[in-house]
Tab-separated table of C-alpha atoms in Angstrom:
chain	number	residue	atom	x	y	z
A	1	MET	CA	272.843	11.364	-90.055
A	2	ASN	CA	270.911	10.569	-93.140
A	3	LEU	CA	267.373	9.600	-93.691
A	4	GLN	CA	268.557	6.060	-95.017
A	5	GLN	CA	269.406	5.840	-91.315
A	6	ILE	CA	266.887	7.237	-89.934
A	7	ILE	CA	263.844	5.016	-91.581
A	8	GLU	CA	266.533	2.010	-90.401
A	9	GLN	CA	266.388	3.083	-87.004
A	10	LEU	CA	263.024	4.087	-86.087
A	11	ASP	CA	261.525	0.795	-88.562
A	12	LEU	CA	260.132	3.131	-90.759
A	13	THR	CA	258.152	2.090	-93.593
A	14	VAL	CA	258.445	4.098	-97.168
A	15	LEU	CA	255.234	4.174	-98.676
A	16	THR	CA	256.436	6.250	-101.957
A	17	GLN	CA	258.603	4.904	-104.620
A	18	PRO	CA	262.005	4.006	-102.843
A	19	ARG	CA	265.235	6.408	-103.787
A	20	ASP	CA	268.243	7.770	-102.460
A	21	PHE	CA	267.780	7.990	-98.817
A	22	THR	CA	271.108	8.545	-98.391
A	23	SER	CA	271.884	11.974	-100.046
A	24	VAL	CA	269.403	13.223	-97.758
A	25	GLN	CA	270.372	14.771	-94.466
A	26	PRO	CA	266.959	16.605	-93.028
A	27	ASP	CA	268.225	19.370	-90.428
A	28	GLY	CA	265.640	19.912	-88.303
A	29	GLY	CA	261.869	18.354	-87.765
A	30	TYR	CA	258.528	20.061	-86.823
A	31	THR	CA	255.428	18.316	-85.755
A	32	SER	CA	251.574	19.208	-85.981
A	33	ASP	CA	248.349	18.386	-87.723
A	34	LEU	CA	247.525	21.733	-88.291
A	35	LEU	CA	248.247	22.242	-92.143
A	36	SER	CA	248.878	26.262	-91.473
A	37	CYS	CA	251.239	25.621	-88.028
A	38	VAL	CA	253.189	23.066	-90.768
A	39	MET	CA	253.317	25.674	-93.189
A	40	ALA	CA	254.359	28.525	-90.521
A	41	GLY	CA	256.474	26.229	-88.311
A	42	ALA	CA	257.889	23.484	-91.165
A	43	LYS	CA	261.387	24.449	-93.215
A	44	ALA	CA	262.693	23.160	-96.127
A	45	ASN	CA	264.973	20.165	-95.628
A	46	HIS	CA	262.924	19.345	-92.125
A	47	LEU	CA	261.697	15.682	-91.303
A	48	TRP	CA	257.578	17.078	-90.861
A	49	ILE	CA	255.929	14.396	-87.861
A	50	THR	CA	251.917	13.863	-87.787
A	51	LEU	CA	248.755	12.408	-88.126
A	52	GLN	CA	247.624	13.531	-91.065
A	53	SER	CA	247.476	10.984	-94.330
A	54	HIS	CA	244.531	12.492	-97.119
A	55	LEU	CA	245.880	13.960	-99.806
A	56	ASN	CA	246.058	17.613	-98.208
A	57	ILE	CA	249.847	16.695	-96.798
A	58	VAL	CA	251.383	16.377	-100.322
A	59	ALA	CA	250.584	20.258	-100.854
A	60	VAL	CA	251.935	21.452	-97.726
A	61	ALA	CA	254.852	18.727	-98.008
A	62	ALA	CA	255.593	19.380	-101.480
A	63	LEU	CA	255.375	23.880	-101.335
A	64	LEU	CA	257.660	24.093	-98.164
A	65	GLU	CA	260.333	21.178	-99.495
A	66	VAL	CA	260.334	19.195	-96.656
A	67	ALA	CA	263.151	15.939	-96.537
A	68	ALA	CA	259.716	13.660	-96.078
A	69	VAL	CA	256.845	13.475	-93.453
A	70	ILE	CA	256.241	10.724	-91.141
A	71	ILE	CA	252.801	9.364	-90.764
A	72	THR	CA	252.340	7.774	-86.968
A	73	GLU	CA	250.177	5.626	-85.334
A	74	SER	CA	249.724	3.974	-89.613
A	75	ALA	CA	247.996	6.643	-90.091
A	76	GLN	CA	247.174	4.771	-93.767
A	77	PRO	CA	247.334	7.622	-97.231
A	78	ASP	CA	245.285	6.498	-99.403
A	79	PRO	CA	246.343	4.857	-102.536
A	80	ALA	CA	245.744	8.950	-104.463
A	81	THR	CA	247.949	10.805	-101.865
A	82	ILE	CA	250.673	8.082	-102.476
A	83	ALA	CA	250.644	8.300	-106.068
A	84	LYS	CA	250.294	12.210	-105.799
A	85	ALA	CA	253.340	12.100	-103.674
A	86	ASN	CA	255.458	9.906	-106.034
A	87	GLU	CA	254.109	13.235	-108.666
A	88	GLN	CA	255.156	15.518	-106.841
A	89	GLY	CA	258.480	13.744	-104.981
A	90	VAL	CA	257.188	13.840	-101.683
A	91	VAL	CA	258.577	11.366	-99.363
A	92	LEU	CA	256.058	9.711	-97.499
A	93	LEU	CA	256.574	7.378	-94.550
A	94	SER	CA	254.640	6.015	-91.763
A	95	THR	CA	255.677	3.794	-88.568
A	96	PRO	CA	252.984	2.090	-85.662
A	97	LYS	CA	254.848	4.334	-82.848
A	98	PRO	CA	252.404	7.315	-81.639
A	99	THR	CA	254.195	10.437	-82.662
A	100	TYR	CA	255.987	11.351	-79.306
A	101	GLU	CA	257.769	8.501	-79.368
A	102	ILE	CA	258.825	9.159	-83.022
A	103	ASN	CA	259.511	12.511	-81.824
A	104	GLY	CA	261.606	11.529	-78.491
A	105	ARG	CA	264.442	8.939	-81.031
A	106	LEU	CA	264.115	11.360	-83.382
A	107	TRP	CA	265.895	14.146	-80.082
A	108	GLU	CA	267.834	10.959	-79.552
A	109	MET	CA	268.913	10.813	-82.579
A	110	GLY	CA	270.558	14.431	-83.001
A	111	ILE	CA	267.881	15.394	-84.746
A	112	ARG	CA	266.624	18.192	-83.194
A	113	ILE	CA	265.201	21.743	-84.497
B	1	MET	CA	268.198	25.480	-86.616
B	2	THR	CA	271.665	25.542	-85.662
B	3	SER	CA	273.431	27.882	-88.919
B	4	ARG	CA	274.913	25.519	-91.661
B	5	THR	CA	276.319	25.949	-95.600
B	6	PRO	CA	272.811	26.142	-97.126
B	7	THR	CA	272.847	22.912	-99.037
B	8	GLU	CA	272.760	22.475	-102.515
B	9	GLN	CA	268.971	22.281	-103.422
B	10	GLU	CA	268.766	25.620	-101.457
B	11	ILE	CA	271.013	27.309	-103.504
B	12	TYR	CA	269.646	25.862	-106.716
B	13	GLY	CA	265.748	25.821	-105.225
B	14	ARG	CA	264.695	26.080	-108.890
B	15	ARG	CA	267.046	24.181	-109.957
B	16	GLY	CA	266.510	21.706	-107.467
B	17	ARG	CA	262.452	21.407	-108.348
B	18	LEU	CA	262.884	20.378	-111.472
B	19	ILE	CA	265.642	17.461	-111.110
B	20	THR	CA	262.449	16.524	-108.359
B	21	ASP	CA	260.187	17.298	-110.564
B	22	ARG	CA	261.978	15.425	-113.303
B	23	ASP	CA	263.498	12.666	-110.262
B	24	ALA	CA	260.298	10.083	-110.749
B	25	THR	CA	260.609	9.992	-114.680
B	26	GLU	CA	264.210	9.945	-114.172
B	27	ILE	CA	264.643	5.958	-113.955
B	28	SER	CA	261.458	5.901	-116.724
B	29	ARG	CA	263.334	8.094	-118.728
B	30	VAL	CA	266.561	6.031	-119.329
B	31	GLU	CA	264.146	2.712	-120.308
B	32	GLU	CA	262.061	5.325	-122.685
B	33	LEU	CA	266.225	6.309	-124.150
B	34	ALA	CA	266.431	2.124	-124.564
B	35	TYR	CA	263.172	2.425	-126.739
B	36	GLU	CA	263.894	5.590	-128.699
B	37	LEU	CA	267.317	5.089	-129.239
B	38	LYS	CA	268.025	2.974	-132.064
B	39	VAL	CA	270.698	0.924	-133.013
B	40	HIS	CA	272.068	2.734	-135.314
B	41	ASP	CA	272.583	5.842	-133.910
B	42	VAL	CA	275.009	4.109	-131.217
B	43	MET	CA	276.841	1.633	-132.688
B	44	THR	CA	279.998	2.113	-134.431
B	45	ALA	CA	280.195	2.292	-137.602
B	46	ASP	CA	284.196	3.086	-138.681
B	47	LEU	CA	284.959	-0.617	-138.673
B	48	LYS	CA	288.510	-1.766	-138.534
B	49	THR	CA	288.044	-5.848	-139.630
B	50	ALA	CA	290.321	-8.234	-139.910
B	51	ARG	CA	291.233	-11.012	-142.689
B	52	PRO	CA	290.778	-14.794	-141.494
B	53	ASP	CA	294.927	-15.309	-142.303
B	54	MET	CA	295.504	-12.267	-140.835
B	55	PRO	CA	298.147	-13.047	-137.931
B	56	LEU	CA	296.908	-12.344	-134.151
B	57	SER	CA	299.705	-10.394	-133.481
B	58	GLN	CA	298.696	-8.000	-136.637
B	59	VAL	CA	295.177	-7.935	-135.483
B	60	LEU	CA	296.272	-6.941	-131.225
B	61	GLU	CA	298.322	-3.830	-132.792
B	62	ILE	CA	295.020	-2.791	-135.007
B	63	LEU	CA	292.810	-2.954	-131.161
B	64	ARG	CA	295.611	-0.764	-129.748
B	65	VAL	CA	295.857	2.114	-132.352
B	66	ASN	CA	292.542	2.533	-132.501
B	67	ARG	CA	291.721	1.063	-129.168
B	68	ILE	CA	289.449	-1.306	-129.510
B	69	SER	CA	288.587	-3.909	-128.135
B	70	GLY	CA	287.204	-6.679	-131.349
B	71	VAL	CA	287.053	-7.189	-134.707
B	72	PRO	CA	284.315	-8.549	-137.375
B	73	VAL	CA	286.373	-10.681	-139.768
B	74	LEU	CA	286.203	-10.459	-143.387
B	75	GLN	CA	287.362	-13.054	-146.447
B	76	ASP	CA	285.708	-11.590	-149.186
B	77	ASP	CA	283.738	-8.738	-147.536
B	78	GLN	CA	281.272	-11.578	-146.651
B	79	LEU	CA	282.015	-11.690	-142.575
B	80	VAL	CA	283.089	-15.211	-141.452
B	81	GLY	CA	283.792	-14.270	-138.063
B	82	ILE	CA	284.150	-11.780	-134.934
B	83	LEU	CA	287.568	-12.048	-132.677
B	84	SER	CA	288.143	-9.717	-129.504
B	85	LEU	CA	290.735	-8.868	-127.294
B	86	GLU	CA	289.946	-12.465	-125.045
B	87	ASP	CA	290.308	-14.336	-128.011
B	88	ILE	CA	293.343	-12.830	-128.493
B	89	VAL	CA	294.096	-13.359	-124.478
B	90	ARG	CA	293.349	-17.332	-125.230
B	91	ALA	CA	295.636	-16.883	-128.082
B	92	MET	CA	298.323	-15.033	-125.820
B	93	GLN	CA	298.626	-18.400	-123.094
B	94	LYS	CA	299.345	-20.336	-125.660
B	95	ASN	CA	301.701	-18.053	-127.006
B	96	GLU	CA	300.482	-18.401	-130.320
B	97	LEU	CA	300.091	-14.776	-131.227
B	98	SER	CA	301.734	-15.615	-134.464
B	99	ALA	CA	298.808	-18.151	-134.989
B	100	PRO	CA	295.942	-16.546	-138.120
B	101	VAL	CA	293.171	-15.362	-136.615
B	102	SER	CA	291.071	-18.124	-138.210
B	103	GLN	CA	292.436	-20.303	-135.617
B	104	TYR	CA	290.534	-18.067	-132.984
B	105	MET	CA	287.666	-15.999	-134.160
B	106	THR	CA	284.120	-16.906	-132.474
B	107	ARG	CA	282.342	-18.041	-134.883
B	108	LYS	CA	279.165	-18.279	-133.894
B	109	LEU	CA	277.505	-14.198	-134.996
B	110	VAL	CA	274.601	-12.733	-133.960
B	111	THR	CA	273.839	-9.864	-135.269
B	112	VAL	CA	271.168	-6.966	-134.326
B	113	SER	CA	269.494	-4.952	-137.159
B	114	ASN	CA	270.685	-0.998	-137.510
B	115	TYR	CA	266.401	-0.153	-136.567
B	116	ASP	CA	266.498	-2.355	-133.741
B	117	SER	CA	265.791	-0.379	-130.637
B	118	ILE	CA	268.982	-0.654	-127.322
B	119	ILE	CA	266.229	-3.154	-125.860
B	120	LYS	CA	266.560	-5.608	-128.691
B	121	ALA	CA	270.397	-4.921	-128.387
B	122	LEU	CA	270.874	-5.836	-124.293
B	123	GLN	CA	268.017	-8.513	-124.749
B	124	ALA	CA	270.465	-9.876	-127.511
B	125	PHE	CA	273.449	-9.531	-125.018
B	126	THR	CA	272.090	-10.986	-122.036
B	127	ASP	CA	271.700	-13.898	-124.320
B	128	SER	CA	274.229	-14.451	-126.567
B	129	ARG	CA	276.641	-13.840	-123.224
B	130	LEU	CA	278.946	-12.410	-126.058
B	131	GLY	CA	280.768	-8.610	-125.654
B	132	ARG	CA	280.287	-7.365	-129.167
B	133	LEU	CA	277.025	-7.453	-132.157
B	134	ILE	CA	277.745	-7.336	-135.098
B	135	VAL	CA	274.857	-4.366	-136.403
B	136	VAL	CA	273.314	-5.279	-140.055
B	137	ASP	CA	271.507	-3.182	-143.026
B	138	GLU	CA	267.850	-4.802	-144.111
B	139	ASN	CA	269.554	-6.805	-146.759
B	140	GLY	CA	271.914	-8.408	-144.555
B	141	ALA	CA	275.513	-6.326	-145.233
B	142	LEU	CA	277.716	-5.324	-142.657
B	143	THR	CA	277.155	-1.958	-140.896
B	144	GLY	CA	278.505	-2.016	-137.868
B	145	MET	CA	279.609	-3.360	-134.163
B	146	ILE	CA	278.008	-2.337	-130.862
B	147	THR	CA	279.045	-2.942	-127.634
B	148	LYS	CA	277.656	-2.441	-124.244
B	149	GLY	CA	279.981	0.747	-124.165
B	150	ASP	CA	278.474	1.745	-127.087
B	151	ILE	CA	275.170	1.325	-125.655
B	152	THR	CA	276.155	3.468	-121.906
B	153	HIS	CA	277.791	6.358	-124.383
B	154	GLY	CA	274.614	6.631	-126.257
B	155	ILE	CA	271.707	6.974	-123.198
B	156	LEU	CA	274.238	9.406	-121.648
B	157	THR	CA	274.300	11.266	-124.721
B	158	ALA	CA	270.900	11.701	-125.002
B	159	LEU	CA	270.812	12.237	-121.632
B	160	GLN	CA	273.013	15.306	-121.318
B	161	ARG	CA	271.179	16.726	-124.802
B	162	ASP	CA	267.806	16.256	-122.976
B	163	TYR	CA	269.223	18.134	-120.131
B	164	LYS	CA	271.209	20.954	-122.482
B	165	GLU	CA	266.923	21.515	-123.803
B	166	GLU	CA	265.717	21.793	-120.262
B	167	GLU	CA	268.428	23.859	-119.657
B	168	LEU	CA	267.729	26.009	-122.685
B	169	ARG	CA	264.154	26.355	-121.883
B	170	ARG	CA	264.544	27.920	-118.640
B	171	TYR	CA	266.768	30.083	-119.943
B	172	ARG	CA	264.081	31.801	-122.081
B	173	ALA	CA	261.478	31.568	-119.809
B	174	SER	CA	263.246	33.457	-117.334
B	175	HIS	CA	264.284	35.889	-120.039
B	176	LEU	CA	261.420	36.465	-120.884
B	177	PHE	CA	260.514	39.595	-119.163
B	178	GLU	CA	263.632	40.699	-121.142
B	179	ASP	CA	263.185	39.550	-123.908
B	180	ILE	CA	259.723	41.533	-124.703
B	181	ILE	CA	259.978	45.519	-124.365
B	182	SER	CA	256.431	47.810	-123.674
B	183	ASP	CA	255.599	49.964	-121.069
B	184	ARG	CA	254.362	47.370	-118.340
B	185	THR	CA	254.660	44.481	-119.556
B	186	THR	CA	253.078	41.028	-116.088
B	187	LEU	CA	252.153	37.776	-117.001
B	188	VAL	CA	248.732	36.664	-115.179
B	189	LEU	CA	248.322	33.134	-114.469
B	190	ARG	CA	244.311	32.571	-113.175
B	191	TYR	CA	243.483	30.019	-111.691
B	192	GLN	CA	239.503	28.651	-110.949
B	193	ILE	CA	238.966	27.092	-107.610
B	194	LYS	CA	235.725	24.864	-106.943
B	195	ALA	CA	234.911	25.315	-103.292
B	196	HIS	CA	234.960	22.257	-101.678
B	197	ASP	CA	237.310	20.704	-103.788
B	198	PHE	CA	240.004	19.043	-101.161
B	199	MET	CA	241.213	16.396	-103.729
B	200	HIS	CA	242.675	19.479	-105.784
B	201	GLY	CA	243.695	21.296	-102.717
B	202	GLY	CA	247.326	23.298	-102.890
B	203	ASN	CA	247.341	21.963	-107.409
B	204	ALA	CA	247.519	25.677	-107.946
B	205	SER	CA	249.721	26.698	-105.530
B	206	SER	CA	251.972	24.130	-106.310
B	207	ASN	CA	251.669	25.238	-110.028
B	208	ILE	CA	252.134	28.546	-108.749
B	209	LYS	CA	255.226	27.779	-107.247
B	210	ARG	CA	256.360	26.020	-110.006
B	211	ALA	CA	255.928	28.733	-112.647
B	212	LEU	CA	258.168	31.960	-110.779
B	213	LEU	CA	260.741	29.460	-110.637
B	214	ARG	CA	261.093	28.687	-113.787
B	215	LEU	CA	259.855	32.180	-114.526
B	216	GLY	CA	263.462	32.263	-112.728
B	217	ALA	CA	262.297	33.999	-109.350
B	218	ASP	CA	264.552	33.578	-106.622
B	219	PRO	CA	263.846	30.563	-104.300
B	220	GLN	CA	262.719	32.432	-101.287
B	221	ILE	CA	260.801	34.588	-102.539
B	222	ALA	CA	259.081	31.285	-104.792
B	223	ARG	CA	258.345	29.913	-101.499
B	224	ARG	CA	256.553	32.837	-100.024
B	225	CYS	CA	253.994	33.027	-102.645
B	226	GLY	CA	253.910	29.580	-102.535
B	227	ILE	CA	253.104	28.996	-98.388
B	228	ALA	CA	250.809	32.656	-98.959
B	229	VAL	CA	248.639	31.450	-102.013
B	230	TYR	CA	248.284	28.112	-100.723
B	231	GLU	CA	246.147	29.857	-97.747
B	232	ALA	CA	243.615	31.966	-99.564
B	233	GLU	CA	243.769	28.850	-102.441
B	234	MET	CA	242.540	26.640	-99.041
B	235	ASN	CA	239.843	30.193	-97.799
B	236	LEU	CA	238.450	29.846	-101.159
B	237	ILE	CA	237.586	25.665	-100.464
B	238	ILE	CA	236.371	25.656	-96.882
B	239	HIS	CA	234.829	28.758	-96.848
B	240	THR	CA	233.198	30.020	-99.869
B	241	ASN	CA	229.598	29.002	-101.270
B	242	ASN	CA	230.918	28.986	-105.236
B	243	GLY	CA	234.872	28.667	-104.593
B	244	GLY	CA	236.834	31.140	-106.649
B	245	ILE	CA	239.237	33.186	-108.881
B	246	LEU	CA	243.137	32.607	-107.915
B	247	LYS	CA	244.838	34.965	-109.758
B	248	LEU	CA	248.845	35.870	-110.099
B	249	GLU	CA	249.938	39.099	-111.587
B	250	MET	CA	254.101	38.821	-112.328
B	251	GLU	CA	255.866	41.939	-112.771
B	252	PRO	CA	259.578	42.111	-112.375
B	253	HIS	CA	259.747	44.273	-108.981
B	254	ARG	CA	256.927	42.833	-107.521
B	255	ILE	CA	254.085	39.806	-107.923
B	256	THR	CA	250.376	40.952	-107.440
B	257	MET	CA	248.141	37.686	-106.054
B	258	SER	CA	244.769	38.482	-105.024
B	259	THR	CA	241.725	35.872	-104.555
B	260	THR	CA	238.321	36.851	-105.372
B	261	ASP	CA	234.559	34.953	-104.326
B	262	ASP	CA	230.974	35.791	-104.299
B	263	GLY	CA	230.232	35.187	-100.491
B	264	PRO	CA	229.246	34.762	-97.947
B	265	GLY	CA	231.553	37.414	-97.257
B	266	ILE	CA	233.258	38.460	-93.651
B	267	PRO	CA	231.548	39.579	-90.857
B	268	ASP	CA	234.033	41.698	-88.699
B	269	VAL	CA	237.446	41.508	-91.093
B	270	SER	CA	239.290	42.411	-88.210
B	271	GLN	CA	238.408	39.308	-86.021
B	272	VAL	CA	239.429	37.098	-88.889
B	273	LEU	CA	242.856	38.744	-88.519
B	274	GLN	CA	243.327	37.779	-84.900
B	275	ALA	CA	245.356	34.163	-84.543
B	276	GLY	CA	243.873	31.261	-83.738
B	277	TYR	CA	239.895	32.411	-84.901
B	278	SER	CA	238.216	30.303	-87.451
B	279	THR	CA	234.642	29.379	-88.282
B	280	ALA	CA	236.205	26.052	-90.266
B	281	SER	CA	233.474	23.422	-89.227
B	282	GLU	CA	234.876	20.380	-87.463
B	283	GLN	CA	234.858	18.170	-90.016
B	284	VAL	CA	237.232	20.044	-91.532
B	285	ARG	CA	239.331	20.469	-88.520
B	286	GLU	CA	239.972	17.065	-88.422
B	287	MET	CA	241.883	17.139	-91.461
B	288	GLY	CA	243.835	19.886	-89.237
B	289	PHE	CA	242.343	22.918	-90.771
B	290	GLY	CA	240.746	25.768	-89.295
B	291	ALA	CA	244.015	26.506	-86.591
B	292	GLY	CA	243.134	29.849	-87.914
B	293	MET	CA	246.261	30.393	-89.295
B	294	GLY	CA	246.157	31.103	-92.544
B	295	LEU	CA	245.795	34.642	-92.606
B	296	ILE	CA	248.490	35.473	-89.970
B	297	ASN	CA	250.995	32.911	-92.294
B	298	ILE	CA	249.565	35.311	-95.935
B	299	LYS	CA	250.198	37.839	-93.960
B	300	ARG	CA	253.742	37.058	-93.044
B	301	CYS	CA	254.840	36.057	-96.369
B	302	VAL	CA	253.923	39.278	-98.243
B	303	ASP	CA	255.068	42.406	-97.839
B	304	LYS	CA	251.664	43.915	-97.920
B	305	MET	CA	248.018	42.424	-97.743
B	306	ASP	CA	244.153	43.590	-98.211
B	307	ILE	CA	240.899	41.875	-97.521
B	308	GLU	CA	237.740	43.649	-98.879
B	309	SER	CA	234.582	41.927	-97.877
B	310	THR	CA	230.815	42.775	-97.935
B	311	VAL	CA	228.361	39.393	-96.473
B	312	GLY	CA	226.708	38.727	-98.999
B	313	LYS	CA	228.321	39.565	-102.145
B	314	GLY	CA	231.971	37.994	-101.114
B	315	THR	CA	235.744	38.682	-100.727
B	316	LYS	CA	238.953	40.313	-102.151
B	317	LEU	CA	242.104	39.698	-100.931
B	318	THR	CA	245.257	40.991	-102.009
B	319	MET	CA	248.487	40.326	-101.588
B	320	ARG	CA	252.179	41.995	-102.580
B	321	ILE	CA	255.276	40.565	-103.259
B	322	ASN	CA	257.653	42.906	-104.388
B	323	VAL	CA	260.782	41.472	-105.976
B	324	PRO	CA	264.130	43.419	-105.221
B	325	PHE	CA	265.572	44.937	-107.843
B	326	GLU	CA	268.763	43.341	-108.603
B	327	LYS	CA	268.694	39.830	-109.201
B	328	PRO	CA	270.840	37.162	-107.577
B	329	SER	CA	273.733	36.331	-108.636
B	330	VAL	CA	272.071	32.342	-108.872
B	331	HIS	CA	270.687	34.120	-111.932
B	332	LYS	CA	273.747	34.961	-113.736
B	333	ASP	CA	275.514	32.186	-113.681
B	334	ASN	CA	272.447	29.397	-115.750
B	335	LYS	CA	273.091	31.659	-118.836
B	336	ILE	CA	273.972	29.036	-121.289
């Protein structure tokens, strides 16, 4: 399952610059709003699902080289955060759905740990 | 996680990273090149020409032999038209290959100057809907011809040149330690971290990770350094009175990182080493910090960690990562 399909099936909004998401194949995911837990738990090329939307999620996502960050419950990153994400090559996605539902849907779609 | 073949990015992590850095500028780099490159950089200067009285069959032979799709038509060194393969096809449909060039050539001449940027030529292609344009010098004399194919080729060549330069820079950086001979060569990176500066939180770690990759560090080691140094950097931002210094010292066989601050200091170091213990404020916790996992994460990523702290004086955190003596094979493949 590539990121483009995930974006379409979950109806996610792409907040950062569009690019070829079909070539990105996330091979797992990690969910937490605690940045240090993410640092410890998320692996490269994972999806990171969080409620956090402030600037510091970009640094975490960039260091870990996650495939994308899915920001839930319509939490809206400010323009500076989106600009920084573009600069660092981090993909930010947004959804009005709660984290629990997104996790469940991803699991059903075969994106497992 | 299930076992699988590692992705190219995992194997060539640093290359992936660098390209990611360029990702954002990749499209604009092509745009940039369209302004930078001039028509004379990409045009065909060595022109084959035809005369108006030549039979079309003879021009067809010129096109075939030279594998080109059009020629300017000159009469006594004066440009009078342009003949393309499409014109010849029109003649072929009427079985008139013996007709003279003048009968089928296009007399509408669209010219561009050899010092025009490619973007101007592209505009002329769009406006004129022609397949080839005549290139003239500042005196209006014919100097070449340009097609869209020439532009594509020119841009690809320029991108290739960019890429080679980047490879060369990376090669030089990754051989820094081999090229400099001393009894002990170290490279020190220093960052001044401000207290409560969440805006720039993680910048130093990102820069460090990028520097390591550029210097040819193993991607896994760069990742470990990045995570450890991120936690240390955030500690300076979250917990110190006046920020502190983040320092990384690189040697061929080890990487030593440290943070130094002047307070408040930690009353009981053993306490902060327990998972989940944190003194972070409610406000900072809402941002997702203060999980009490920072030092635990650092410990997990480094080979050796030390904390020295005195209340009222400050804290010094030292982290060390040993670099295996044998260089991974990725480095060898990277030679030009």
